[in-house]
Short mmCIF file of C-alpha atoms in Angstrom, two decimals:
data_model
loop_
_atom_site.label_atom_id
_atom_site.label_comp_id
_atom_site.label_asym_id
_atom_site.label_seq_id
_atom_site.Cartn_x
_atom_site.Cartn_y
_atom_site.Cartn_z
CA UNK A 1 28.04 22.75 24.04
CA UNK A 2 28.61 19.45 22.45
CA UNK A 3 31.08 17.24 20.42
CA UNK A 4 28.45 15.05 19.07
CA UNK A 5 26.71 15.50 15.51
CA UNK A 6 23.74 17.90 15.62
CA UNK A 7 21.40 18.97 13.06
CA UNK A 8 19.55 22.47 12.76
CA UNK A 9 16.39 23.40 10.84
CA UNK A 10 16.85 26.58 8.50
CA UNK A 11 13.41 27.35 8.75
CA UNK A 12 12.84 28.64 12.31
CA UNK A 13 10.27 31.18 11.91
CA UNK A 14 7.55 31.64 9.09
CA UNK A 15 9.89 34.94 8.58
CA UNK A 16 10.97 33.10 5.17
CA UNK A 17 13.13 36.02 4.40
CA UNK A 18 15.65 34.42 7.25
CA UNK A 19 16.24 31.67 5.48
CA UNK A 20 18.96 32.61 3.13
CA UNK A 21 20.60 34.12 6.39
CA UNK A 22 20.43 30.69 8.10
CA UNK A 23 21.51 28.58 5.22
CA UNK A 24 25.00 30.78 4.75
CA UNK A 25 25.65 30.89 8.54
CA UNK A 26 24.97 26.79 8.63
CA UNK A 27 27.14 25.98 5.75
CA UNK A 28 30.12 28.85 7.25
CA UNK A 29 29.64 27.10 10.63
CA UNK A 30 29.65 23.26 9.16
CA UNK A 31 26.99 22.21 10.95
CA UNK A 32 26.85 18.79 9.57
CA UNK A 33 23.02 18.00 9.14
CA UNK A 34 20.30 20.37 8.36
CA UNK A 35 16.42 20.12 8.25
CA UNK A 36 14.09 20.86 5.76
CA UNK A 37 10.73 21.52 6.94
CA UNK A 38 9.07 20.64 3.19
CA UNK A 39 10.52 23.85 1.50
CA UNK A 40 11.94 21.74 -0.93
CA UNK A 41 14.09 24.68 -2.72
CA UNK A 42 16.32 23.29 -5.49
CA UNK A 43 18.63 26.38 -4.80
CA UNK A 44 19.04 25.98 -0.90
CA UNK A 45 19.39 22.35 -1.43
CA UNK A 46 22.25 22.63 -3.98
CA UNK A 47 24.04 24.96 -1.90
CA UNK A 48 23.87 22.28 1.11
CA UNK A 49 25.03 19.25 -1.33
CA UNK A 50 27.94 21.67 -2.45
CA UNK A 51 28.69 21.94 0.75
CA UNK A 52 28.31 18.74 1.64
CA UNK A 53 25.60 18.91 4.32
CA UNK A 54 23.14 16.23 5.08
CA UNK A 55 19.37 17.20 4.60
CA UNK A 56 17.00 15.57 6.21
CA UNK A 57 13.28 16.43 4.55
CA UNK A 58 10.30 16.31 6.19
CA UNK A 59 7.19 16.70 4.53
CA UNK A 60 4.51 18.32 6.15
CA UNK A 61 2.19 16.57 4.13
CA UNK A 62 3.38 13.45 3.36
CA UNK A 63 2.84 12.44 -0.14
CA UNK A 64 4.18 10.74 -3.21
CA UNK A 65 5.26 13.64 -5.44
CA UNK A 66 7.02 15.95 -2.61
CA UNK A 67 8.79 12.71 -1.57
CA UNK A 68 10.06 12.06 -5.27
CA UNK A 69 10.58 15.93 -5.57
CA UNK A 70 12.92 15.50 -2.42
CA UNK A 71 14.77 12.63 -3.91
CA UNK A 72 15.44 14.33 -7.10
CA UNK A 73 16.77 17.57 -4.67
CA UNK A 74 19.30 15.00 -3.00
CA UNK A 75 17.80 14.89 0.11
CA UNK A 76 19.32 12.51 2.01
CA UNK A 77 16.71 11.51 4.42
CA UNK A 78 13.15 11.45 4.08
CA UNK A 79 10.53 12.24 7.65
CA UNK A 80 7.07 10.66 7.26
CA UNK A 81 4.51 12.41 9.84
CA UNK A 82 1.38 10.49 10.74
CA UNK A 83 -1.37 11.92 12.00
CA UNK A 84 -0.85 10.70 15.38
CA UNK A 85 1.62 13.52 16.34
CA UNK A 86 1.34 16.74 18.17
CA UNK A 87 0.82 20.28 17.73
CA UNK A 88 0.36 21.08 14.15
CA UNK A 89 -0.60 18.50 11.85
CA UNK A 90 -1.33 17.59 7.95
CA UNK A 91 -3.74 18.44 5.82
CA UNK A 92 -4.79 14.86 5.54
CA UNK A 93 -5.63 11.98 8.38
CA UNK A 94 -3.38 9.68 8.22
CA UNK A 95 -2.10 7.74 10.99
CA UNK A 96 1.40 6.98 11.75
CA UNK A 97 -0.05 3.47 11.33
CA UNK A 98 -0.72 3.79 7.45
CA UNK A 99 1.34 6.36 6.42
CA UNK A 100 3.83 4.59 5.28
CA UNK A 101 2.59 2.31 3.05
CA UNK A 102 2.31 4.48 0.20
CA UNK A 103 5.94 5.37 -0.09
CA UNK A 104 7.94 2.03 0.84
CA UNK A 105 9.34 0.55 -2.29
CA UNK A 106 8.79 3.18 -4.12
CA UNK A 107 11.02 6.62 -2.37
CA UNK A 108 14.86 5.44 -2.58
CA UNK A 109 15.08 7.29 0.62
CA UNK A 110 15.74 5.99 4.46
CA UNK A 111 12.56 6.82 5.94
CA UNK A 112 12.58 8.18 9.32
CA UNK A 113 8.35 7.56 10.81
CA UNK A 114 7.40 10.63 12.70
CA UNK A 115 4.13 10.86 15.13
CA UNK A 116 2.97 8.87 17.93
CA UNK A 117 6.27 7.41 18.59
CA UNK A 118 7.67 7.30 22.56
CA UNK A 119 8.28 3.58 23.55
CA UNK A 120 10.48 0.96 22.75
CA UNK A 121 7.11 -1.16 21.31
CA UNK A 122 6.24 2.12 19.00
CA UNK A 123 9.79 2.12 17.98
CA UNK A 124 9.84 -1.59 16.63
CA UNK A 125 6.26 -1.09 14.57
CA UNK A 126 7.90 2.14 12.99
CA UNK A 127 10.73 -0.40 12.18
CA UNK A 128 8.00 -3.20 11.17
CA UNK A 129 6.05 -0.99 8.69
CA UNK A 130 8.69 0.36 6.93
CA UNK A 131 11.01 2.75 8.73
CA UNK A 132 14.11 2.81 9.08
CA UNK A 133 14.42 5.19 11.72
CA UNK A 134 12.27 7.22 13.90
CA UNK A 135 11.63 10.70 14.51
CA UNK A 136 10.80 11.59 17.88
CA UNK A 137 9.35 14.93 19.21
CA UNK A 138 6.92 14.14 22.48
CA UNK A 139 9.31 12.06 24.40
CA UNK A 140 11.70 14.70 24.54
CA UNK A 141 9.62 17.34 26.17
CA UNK A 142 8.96 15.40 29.18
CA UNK A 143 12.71 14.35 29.68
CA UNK A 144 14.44 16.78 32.63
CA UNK A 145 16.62 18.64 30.32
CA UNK A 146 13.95 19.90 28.50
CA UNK A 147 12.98 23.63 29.14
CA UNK A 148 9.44 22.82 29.10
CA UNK A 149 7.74 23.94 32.23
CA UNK A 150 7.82 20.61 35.11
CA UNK A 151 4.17 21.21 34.75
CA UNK A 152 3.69 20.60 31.12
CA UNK A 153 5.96 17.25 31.95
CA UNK A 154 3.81 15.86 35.04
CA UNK A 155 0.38 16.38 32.93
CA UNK A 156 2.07 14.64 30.21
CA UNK A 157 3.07 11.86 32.18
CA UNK A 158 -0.42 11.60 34.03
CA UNK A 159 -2.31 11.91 30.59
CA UNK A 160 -2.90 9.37 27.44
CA UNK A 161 -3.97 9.97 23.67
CA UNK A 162 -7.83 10.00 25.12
CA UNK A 163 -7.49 13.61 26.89
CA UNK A 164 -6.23 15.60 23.99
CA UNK A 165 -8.18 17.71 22.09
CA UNK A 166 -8.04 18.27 18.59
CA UNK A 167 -9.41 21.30 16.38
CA UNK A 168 -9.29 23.09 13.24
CA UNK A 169 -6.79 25.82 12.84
CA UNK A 170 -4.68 27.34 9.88
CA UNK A 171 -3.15 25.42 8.14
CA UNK A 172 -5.51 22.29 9.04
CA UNK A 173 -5.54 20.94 12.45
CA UNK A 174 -3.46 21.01 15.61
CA UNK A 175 -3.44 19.20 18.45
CA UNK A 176 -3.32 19.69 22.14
CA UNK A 177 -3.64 18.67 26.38
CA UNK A 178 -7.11 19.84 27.36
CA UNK A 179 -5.92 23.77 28.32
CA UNK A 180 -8.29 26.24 28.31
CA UNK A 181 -7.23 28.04 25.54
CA UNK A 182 -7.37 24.76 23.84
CA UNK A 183 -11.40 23.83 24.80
CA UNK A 184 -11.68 27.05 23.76
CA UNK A 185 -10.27 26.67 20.17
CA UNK A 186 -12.15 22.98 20.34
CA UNK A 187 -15.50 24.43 20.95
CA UNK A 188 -14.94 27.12 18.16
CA UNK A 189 -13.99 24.24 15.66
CA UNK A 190 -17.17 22.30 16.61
CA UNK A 191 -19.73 25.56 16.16
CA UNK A 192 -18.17 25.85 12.44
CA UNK A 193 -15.36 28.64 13.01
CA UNK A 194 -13.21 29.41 10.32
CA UNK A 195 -9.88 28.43 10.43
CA UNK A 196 -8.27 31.99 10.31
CA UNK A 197 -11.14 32.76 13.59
CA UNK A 198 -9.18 30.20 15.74
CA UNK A 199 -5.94 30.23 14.38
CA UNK A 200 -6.16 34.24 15.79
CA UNK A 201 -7.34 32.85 19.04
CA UNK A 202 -4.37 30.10 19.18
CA UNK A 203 -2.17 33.73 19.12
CA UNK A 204 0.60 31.12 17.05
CA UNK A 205 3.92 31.45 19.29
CA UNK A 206 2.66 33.36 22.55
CA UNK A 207 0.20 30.39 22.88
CA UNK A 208 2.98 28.12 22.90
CA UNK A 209 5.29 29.68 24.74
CA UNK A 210 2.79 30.66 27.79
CA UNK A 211 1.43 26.79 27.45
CA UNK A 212 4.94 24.82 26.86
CA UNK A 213 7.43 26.95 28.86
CA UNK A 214 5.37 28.87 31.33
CA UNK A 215 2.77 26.17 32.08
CA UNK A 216 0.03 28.96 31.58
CA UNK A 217 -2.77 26.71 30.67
CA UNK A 218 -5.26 29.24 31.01
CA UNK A 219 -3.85 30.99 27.96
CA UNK A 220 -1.48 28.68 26.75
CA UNK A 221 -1.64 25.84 24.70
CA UNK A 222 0.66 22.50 24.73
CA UNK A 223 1.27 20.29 21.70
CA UNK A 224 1.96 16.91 22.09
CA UNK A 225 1.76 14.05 20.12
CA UNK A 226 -0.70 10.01 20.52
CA UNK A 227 2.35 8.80 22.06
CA UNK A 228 1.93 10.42 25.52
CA UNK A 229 -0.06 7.00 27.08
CA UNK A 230 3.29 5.58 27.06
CA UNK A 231 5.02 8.05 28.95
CA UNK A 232 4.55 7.02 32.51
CA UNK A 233 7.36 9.25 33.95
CA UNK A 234 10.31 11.84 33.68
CA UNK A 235 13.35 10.36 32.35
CA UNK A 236 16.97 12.11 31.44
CA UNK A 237 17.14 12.01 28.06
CA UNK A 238 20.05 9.06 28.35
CA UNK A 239 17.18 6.95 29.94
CA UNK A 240 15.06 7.97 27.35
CA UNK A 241 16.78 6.92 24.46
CA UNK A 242 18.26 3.89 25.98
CA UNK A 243 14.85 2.37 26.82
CA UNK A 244 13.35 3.29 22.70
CA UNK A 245 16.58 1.66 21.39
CA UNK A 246 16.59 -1.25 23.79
CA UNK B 1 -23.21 -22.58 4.42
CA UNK B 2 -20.01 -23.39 6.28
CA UNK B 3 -18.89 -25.81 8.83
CA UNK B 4 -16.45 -23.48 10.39
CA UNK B 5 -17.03 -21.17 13.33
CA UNK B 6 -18.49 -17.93 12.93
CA UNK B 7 -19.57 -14.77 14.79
CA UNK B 8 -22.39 -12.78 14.24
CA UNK B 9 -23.30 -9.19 15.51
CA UNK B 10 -26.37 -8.97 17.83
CA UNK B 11 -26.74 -5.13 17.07
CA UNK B 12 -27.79 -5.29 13.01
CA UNK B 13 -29.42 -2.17 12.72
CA UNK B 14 -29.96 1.61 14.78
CA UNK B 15 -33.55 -0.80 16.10
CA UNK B 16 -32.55 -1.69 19.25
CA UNK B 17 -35.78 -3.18 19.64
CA UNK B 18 -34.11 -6.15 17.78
CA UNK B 19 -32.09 -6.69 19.72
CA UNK B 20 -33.78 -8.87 22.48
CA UNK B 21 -35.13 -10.82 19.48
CA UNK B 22 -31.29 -11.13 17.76
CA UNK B 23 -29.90 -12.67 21.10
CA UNK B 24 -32.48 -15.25 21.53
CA UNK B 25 -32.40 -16.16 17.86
CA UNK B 26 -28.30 -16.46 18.03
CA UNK B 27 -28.78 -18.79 21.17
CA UNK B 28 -30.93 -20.78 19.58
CA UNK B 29 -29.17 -21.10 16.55
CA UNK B 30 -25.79 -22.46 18.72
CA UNK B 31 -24.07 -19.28 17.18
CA UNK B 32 -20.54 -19.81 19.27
CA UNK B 33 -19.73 -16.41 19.08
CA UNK B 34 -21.41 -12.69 19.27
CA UNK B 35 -20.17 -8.97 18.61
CA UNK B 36 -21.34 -6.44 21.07
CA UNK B 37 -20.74 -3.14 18.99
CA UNK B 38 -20.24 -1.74 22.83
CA UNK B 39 -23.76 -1.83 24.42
CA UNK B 40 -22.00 -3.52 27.28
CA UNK B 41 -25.54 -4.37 28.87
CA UNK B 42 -25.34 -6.83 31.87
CA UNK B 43 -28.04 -8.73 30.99
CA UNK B 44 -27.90 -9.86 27.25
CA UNK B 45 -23.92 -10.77 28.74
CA UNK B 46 -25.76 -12.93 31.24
CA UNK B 47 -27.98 -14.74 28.59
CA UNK B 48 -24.84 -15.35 26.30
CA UNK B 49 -22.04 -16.55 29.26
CA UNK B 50 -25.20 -18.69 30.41
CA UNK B 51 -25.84 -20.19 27.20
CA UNK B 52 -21.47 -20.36 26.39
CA UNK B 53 -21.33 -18.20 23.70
CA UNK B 54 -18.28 -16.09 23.19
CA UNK B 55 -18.46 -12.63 23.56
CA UNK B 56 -16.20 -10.29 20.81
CA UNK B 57 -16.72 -6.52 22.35
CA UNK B 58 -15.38 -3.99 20.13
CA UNK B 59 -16.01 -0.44 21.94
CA UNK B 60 -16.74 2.49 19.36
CA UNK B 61 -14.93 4.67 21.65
CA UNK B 62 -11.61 2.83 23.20
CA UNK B 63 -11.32 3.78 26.82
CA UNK B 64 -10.21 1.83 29.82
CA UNK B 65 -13.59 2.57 31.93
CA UNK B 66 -15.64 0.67 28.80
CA UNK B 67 -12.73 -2.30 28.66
CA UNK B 68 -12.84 -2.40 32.21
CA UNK B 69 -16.63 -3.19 32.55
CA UNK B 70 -16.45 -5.32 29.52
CA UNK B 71 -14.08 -7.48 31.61
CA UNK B 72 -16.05 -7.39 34.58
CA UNK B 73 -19.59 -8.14 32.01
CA UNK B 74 -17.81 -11.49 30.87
CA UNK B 75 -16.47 -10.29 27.97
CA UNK B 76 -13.73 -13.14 25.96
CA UNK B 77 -11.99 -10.76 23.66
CA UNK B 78 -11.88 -6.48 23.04
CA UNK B 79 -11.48 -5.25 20.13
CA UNK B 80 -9.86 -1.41 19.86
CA UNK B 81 -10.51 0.75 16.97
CA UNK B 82 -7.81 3.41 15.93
CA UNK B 83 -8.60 6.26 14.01
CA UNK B 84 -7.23 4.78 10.57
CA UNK B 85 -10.37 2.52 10.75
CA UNK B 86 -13.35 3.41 7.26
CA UNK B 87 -16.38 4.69 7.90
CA UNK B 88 -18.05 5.68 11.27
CA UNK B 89 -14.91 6.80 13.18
CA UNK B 90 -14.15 6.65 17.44
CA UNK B 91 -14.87 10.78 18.97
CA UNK B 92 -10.97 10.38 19.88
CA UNK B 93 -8.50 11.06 16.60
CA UNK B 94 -6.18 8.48 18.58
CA UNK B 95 -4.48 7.02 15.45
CA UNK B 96 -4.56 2.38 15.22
CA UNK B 97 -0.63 3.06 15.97
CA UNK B 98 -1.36 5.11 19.66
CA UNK B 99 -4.72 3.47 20.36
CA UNK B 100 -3.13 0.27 22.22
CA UNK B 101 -0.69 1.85 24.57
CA UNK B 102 -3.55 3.16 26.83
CA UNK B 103 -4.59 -0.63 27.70
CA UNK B 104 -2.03 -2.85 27.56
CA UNK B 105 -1.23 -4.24 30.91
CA UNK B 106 -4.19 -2.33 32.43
CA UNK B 107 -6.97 -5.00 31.20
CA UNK B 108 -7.17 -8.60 31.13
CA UNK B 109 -8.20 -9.91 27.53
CA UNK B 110 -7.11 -10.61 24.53
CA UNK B 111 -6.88 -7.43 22.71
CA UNK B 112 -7.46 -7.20 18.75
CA UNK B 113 -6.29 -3.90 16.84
CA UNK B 114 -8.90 -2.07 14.09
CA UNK B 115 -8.52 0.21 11.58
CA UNK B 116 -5.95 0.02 8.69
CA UNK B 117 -4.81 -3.46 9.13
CA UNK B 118 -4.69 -4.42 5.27
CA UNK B 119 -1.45 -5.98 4.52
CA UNK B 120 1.48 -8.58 6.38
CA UNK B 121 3.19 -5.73 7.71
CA UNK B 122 0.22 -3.83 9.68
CA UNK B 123 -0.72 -6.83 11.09
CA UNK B 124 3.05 -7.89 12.62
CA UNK B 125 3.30 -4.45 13.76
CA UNK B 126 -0.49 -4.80 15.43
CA UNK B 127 1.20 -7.71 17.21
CA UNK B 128 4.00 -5.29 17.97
CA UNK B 129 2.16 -2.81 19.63
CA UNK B 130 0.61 -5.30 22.16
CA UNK B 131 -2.71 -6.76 20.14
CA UNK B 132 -2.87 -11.03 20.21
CA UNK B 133 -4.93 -10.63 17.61
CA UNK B 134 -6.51 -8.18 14.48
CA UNK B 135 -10.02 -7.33 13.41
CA UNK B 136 -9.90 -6.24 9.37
CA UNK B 137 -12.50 -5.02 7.55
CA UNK B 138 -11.69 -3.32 4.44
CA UNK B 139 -9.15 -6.01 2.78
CA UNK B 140 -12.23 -8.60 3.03
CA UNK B 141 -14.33 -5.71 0.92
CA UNK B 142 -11.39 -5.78 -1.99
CA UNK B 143 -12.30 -9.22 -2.48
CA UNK B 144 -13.28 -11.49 -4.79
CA UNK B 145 -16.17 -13.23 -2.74
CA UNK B 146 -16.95 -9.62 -1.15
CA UNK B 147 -20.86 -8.24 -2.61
CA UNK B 148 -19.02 -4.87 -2.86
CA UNK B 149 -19.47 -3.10 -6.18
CA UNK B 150 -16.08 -4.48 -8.76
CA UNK B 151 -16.00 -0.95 -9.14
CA UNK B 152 -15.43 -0.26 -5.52
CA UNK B 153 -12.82 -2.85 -5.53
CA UNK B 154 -11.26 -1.09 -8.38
CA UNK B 155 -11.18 2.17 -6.87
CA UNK B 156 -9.96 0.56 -3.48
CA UNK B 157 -6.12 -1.15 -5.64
CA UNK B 158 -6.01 2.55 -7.30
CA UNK B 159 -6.55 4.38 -4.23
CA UNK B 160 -3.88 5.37 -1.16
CA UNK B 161 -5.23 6.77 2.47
CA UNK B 162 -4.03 10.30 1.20
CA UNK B 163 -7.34 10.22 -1.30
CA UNK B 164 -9.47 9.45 1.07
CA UNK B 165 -11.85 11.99 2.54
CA UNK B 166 -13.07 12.75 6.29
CA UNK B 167 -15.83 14.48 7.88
CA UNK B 168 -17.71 15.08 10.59
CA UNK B 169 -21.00 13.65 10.80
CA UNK B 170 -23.23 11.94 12.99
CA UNK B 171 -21.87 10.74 16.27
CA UNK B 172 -18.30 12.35 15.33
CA UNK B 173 -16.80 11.39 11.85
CA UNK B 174 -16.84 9.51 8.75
CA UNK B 175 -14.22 8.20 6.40
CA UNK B 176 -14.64 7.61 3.23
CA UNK B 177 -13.72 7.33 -0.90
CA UNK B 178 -14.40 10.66 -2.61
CA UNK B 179 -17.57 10.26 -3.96
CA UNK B 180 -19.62 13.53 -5.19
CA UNK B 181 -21.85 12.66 -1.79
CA UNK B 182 -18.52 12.12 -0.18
CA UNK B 183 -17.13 15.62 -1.35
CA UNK B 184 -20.10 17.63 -0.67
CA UNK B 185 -20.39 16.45 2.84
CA UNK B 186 -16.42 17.12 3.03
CA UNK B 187 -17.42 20.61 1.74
CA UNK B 188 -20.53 21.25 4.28
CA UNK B 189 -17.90 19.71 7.02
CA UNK B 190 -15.34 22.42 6.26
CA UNK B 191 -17.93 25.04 6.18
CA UNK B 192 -19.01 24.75 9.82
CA UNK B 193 -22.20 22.81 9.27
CA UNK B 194 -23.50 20.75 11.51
CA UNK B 195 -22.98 17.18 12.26
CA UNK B 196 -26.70 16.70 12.27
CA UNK B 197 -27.13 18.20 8.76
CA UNK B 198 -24.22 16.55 7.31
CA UNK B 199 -25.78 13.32 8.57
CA UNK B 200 -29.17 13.65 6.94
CA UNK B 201 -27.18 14.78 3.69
CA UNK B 202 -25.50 10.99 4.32
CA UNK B 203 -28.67 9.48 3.90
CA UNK B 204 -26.72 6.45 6.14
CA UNK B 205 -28.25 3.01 4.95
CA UNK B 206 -29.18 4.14 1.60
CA UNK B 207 -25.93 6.52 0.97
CA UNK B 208 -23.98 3.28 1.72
CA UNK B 209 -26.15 0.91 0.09
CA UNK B 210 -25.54 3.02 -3.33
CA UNK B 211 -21.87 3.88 -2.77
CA UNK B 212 -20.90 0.27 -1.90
CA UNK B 213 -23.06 -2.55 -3.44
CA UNK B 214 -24.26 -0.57 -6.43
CA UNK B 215 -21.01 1.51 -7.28
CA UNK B 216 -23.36 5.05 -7.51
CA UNK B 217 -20.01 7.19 -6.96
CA UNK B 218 -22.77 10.73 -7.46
CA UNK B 219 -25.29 9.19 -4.92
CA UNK B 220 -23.35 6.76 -2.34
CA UNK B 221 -20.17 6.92 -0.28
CA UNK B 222 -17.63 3.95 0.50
CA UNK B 223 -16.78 3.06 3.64
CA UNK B 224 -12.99 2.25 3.56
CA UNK B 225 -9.95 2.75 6.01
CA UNK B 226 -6.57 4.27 5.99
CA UNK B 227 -4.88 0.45 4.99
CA UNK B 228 -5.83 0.89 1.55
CA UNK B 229 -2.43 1.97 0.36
CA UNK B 230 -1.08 -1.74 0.71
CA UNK B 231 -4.00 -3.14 -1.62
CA UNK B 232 -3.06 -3.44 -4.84
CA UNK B 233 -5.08 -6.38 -6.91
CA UNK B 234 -8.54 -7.75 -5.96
CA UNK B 235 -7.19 -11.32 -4.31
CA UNK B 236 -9.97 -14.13 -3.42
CA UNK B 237 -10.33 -13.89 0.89
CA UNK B 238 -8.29 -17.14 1.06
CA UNK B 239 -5.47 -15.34 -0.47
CA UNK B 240 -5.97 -12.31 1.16
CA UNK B 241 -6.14 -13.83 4.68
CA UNK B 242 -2.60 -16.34 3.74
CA UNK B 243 -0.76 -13.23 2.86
CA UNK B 244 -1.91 -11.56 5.84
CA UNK B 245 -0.58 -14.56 8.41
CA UNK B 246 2.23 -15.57 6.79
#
């Protein structure tokens, strides 16, 4: 499919018991960079350095000792996630904006900023706070090669930060455009439902999947991140990326 | 006190019976410029543009409908608020990195970025984002000069944004050190009570009064935003505000 780098995550479902599976077929198929979603296994990563595999760690909650922790593992690049991103997000409130100021000068990591981030502007604060590269998730789902539903991509483009709606859920908080399923898990958050009660609502990947792909947004759900007020139309991802690294 | 200018809010307490009083009083007094905490009333703009005071309007909830009609009221210069601000927080979770993109180009003043602006770098990468200008708060309370508790300034250099604790109160959320008061309204947050008990729990004036002038960590909370991380010694504001320009 391609003769450019790639990366690939070994944690693609919260089956964990895949993801001895995934790390042998990644290392037998030399896929060249790998993502750790904040596992931060000292086996799995050795067997990547042996192999000689870059791992890029991202933490889901971004903090001091899981940064260090990934250092020691020889991680080789470190993903900071402020709370300004989509979908599901960490356990503590911290915008893309501040995140980083606990870690520069003291992670001897590239930081890659994650959250928020889909314009060239957004791109050169990431740079100005810190970063040294950016992680971008939002921007890519309204691009035309992305299987997203067209929907999903024309509400993005006609939305900003304002209309999304934000709840509790397991494992802390997602975020989402105003479906219904979403006001629904919104209005359970704000009469004091557990977190379990809406996360069972959400219904995890179906909710997704009917929100993102299908465009079902009477029983789907579609995370995206702050970014969205910058996205203004539907770009190839070419475009995209040529316009955030202008 | 001083001979330089100076701006003083016309909305000093929850009265807003004091309010007429306040904006005769800061006409009289030649005050040259006045915050509007976002009561965008037609009127009191009237008496100040009349008189040629400036007007600072900082809207508690960003949105282009309230920038819009604070432009069209006379306003001189917005400030926006993103959610890494301390204290009494916007409805919106839009993070002081996403806030911005919303407005820029779509309303015609000055715009100044709040919330987590605390060190050289936040503030070039405020500029970055499309503010001409930044609105700080919680670097001024690590001062010297600052009637803040020592011990609050203390706790402020040992602190990062990950210790800080949020919950919904009373219009939408608070941020703020974890104080016992602080933790038990975190608890009552995550146990689904209501904003309206949580509030009275708060005890507003005097909870802040005891967290933040008298350093009562069991009886008070303190107010402080997600730009703590890049405070680390109590400087005198002169300092502070060289560092933050240069």
């Amino acid at each position: 499919m391609t003769d450019k780098p790639f990366g690939v995550p070994f944690m693609l479902s919260y089956d964990l018991s895949l993801i001895p599976l995934m790390v042998d077929l990644l290392i037998d198929e030399r896929v060249p960079v790998v993502l750790d979603n904040g596992l931060l296994d000292e086996n799995i990563y050795q067997k990547f350095k042996t192999a000689g595999t870059k791992i890029i760690c991202r933490l889901p909650n971004p903090n001091l000792a899981d940064a260090l922790k990934a250092q020691k593992l020889g991680a080789d690049i470190l993903v900071l996630t402020g709370f300004d991103e989509g979908g599901t997000l960490p356990m503590k409130e911290v915008g893309s904006f501040s995140v980083l100021a606990e870690f520069v000068g003291k992670v001897d990591l590239p930081i890659m900023l994650a959250g928020g981030i889909a314009d060239k502007k957004a791109v050169q604060a990431a740079l100005t706070l810190g970063a040294e590269g950016i992680w971008v998730g939002t921007a890519f789902i309204a691009t035309k090669e992305c299987r997203a539903s067209v929907k999903v991509k024309q509400w993005i483009v006609d939305s900003t930060a304002n209309d999304l709606f934000l709840f509790r859920t397991e494992p802390y908080y997602y975020r989402s455009l105003p479906t219904e399923l979403a006001k629904q898990c919104f209005q359970m958050s704000e009469s004091g439902a557990s977190r379990a009660d809406i996360a069972k609502v959400m219904n995890a990947g179906t909710g997704m999947r009917l929100g993102m792909l299908e465009g079902d947004f009477e029983n789907g759900y579609v995370s995206v991140g702050n970014g969205i007020g910058a996205i203004n139309r539907i770009k190839s991802v070419q475009e995209m990326i040529d316009e955030l690294m202008s």
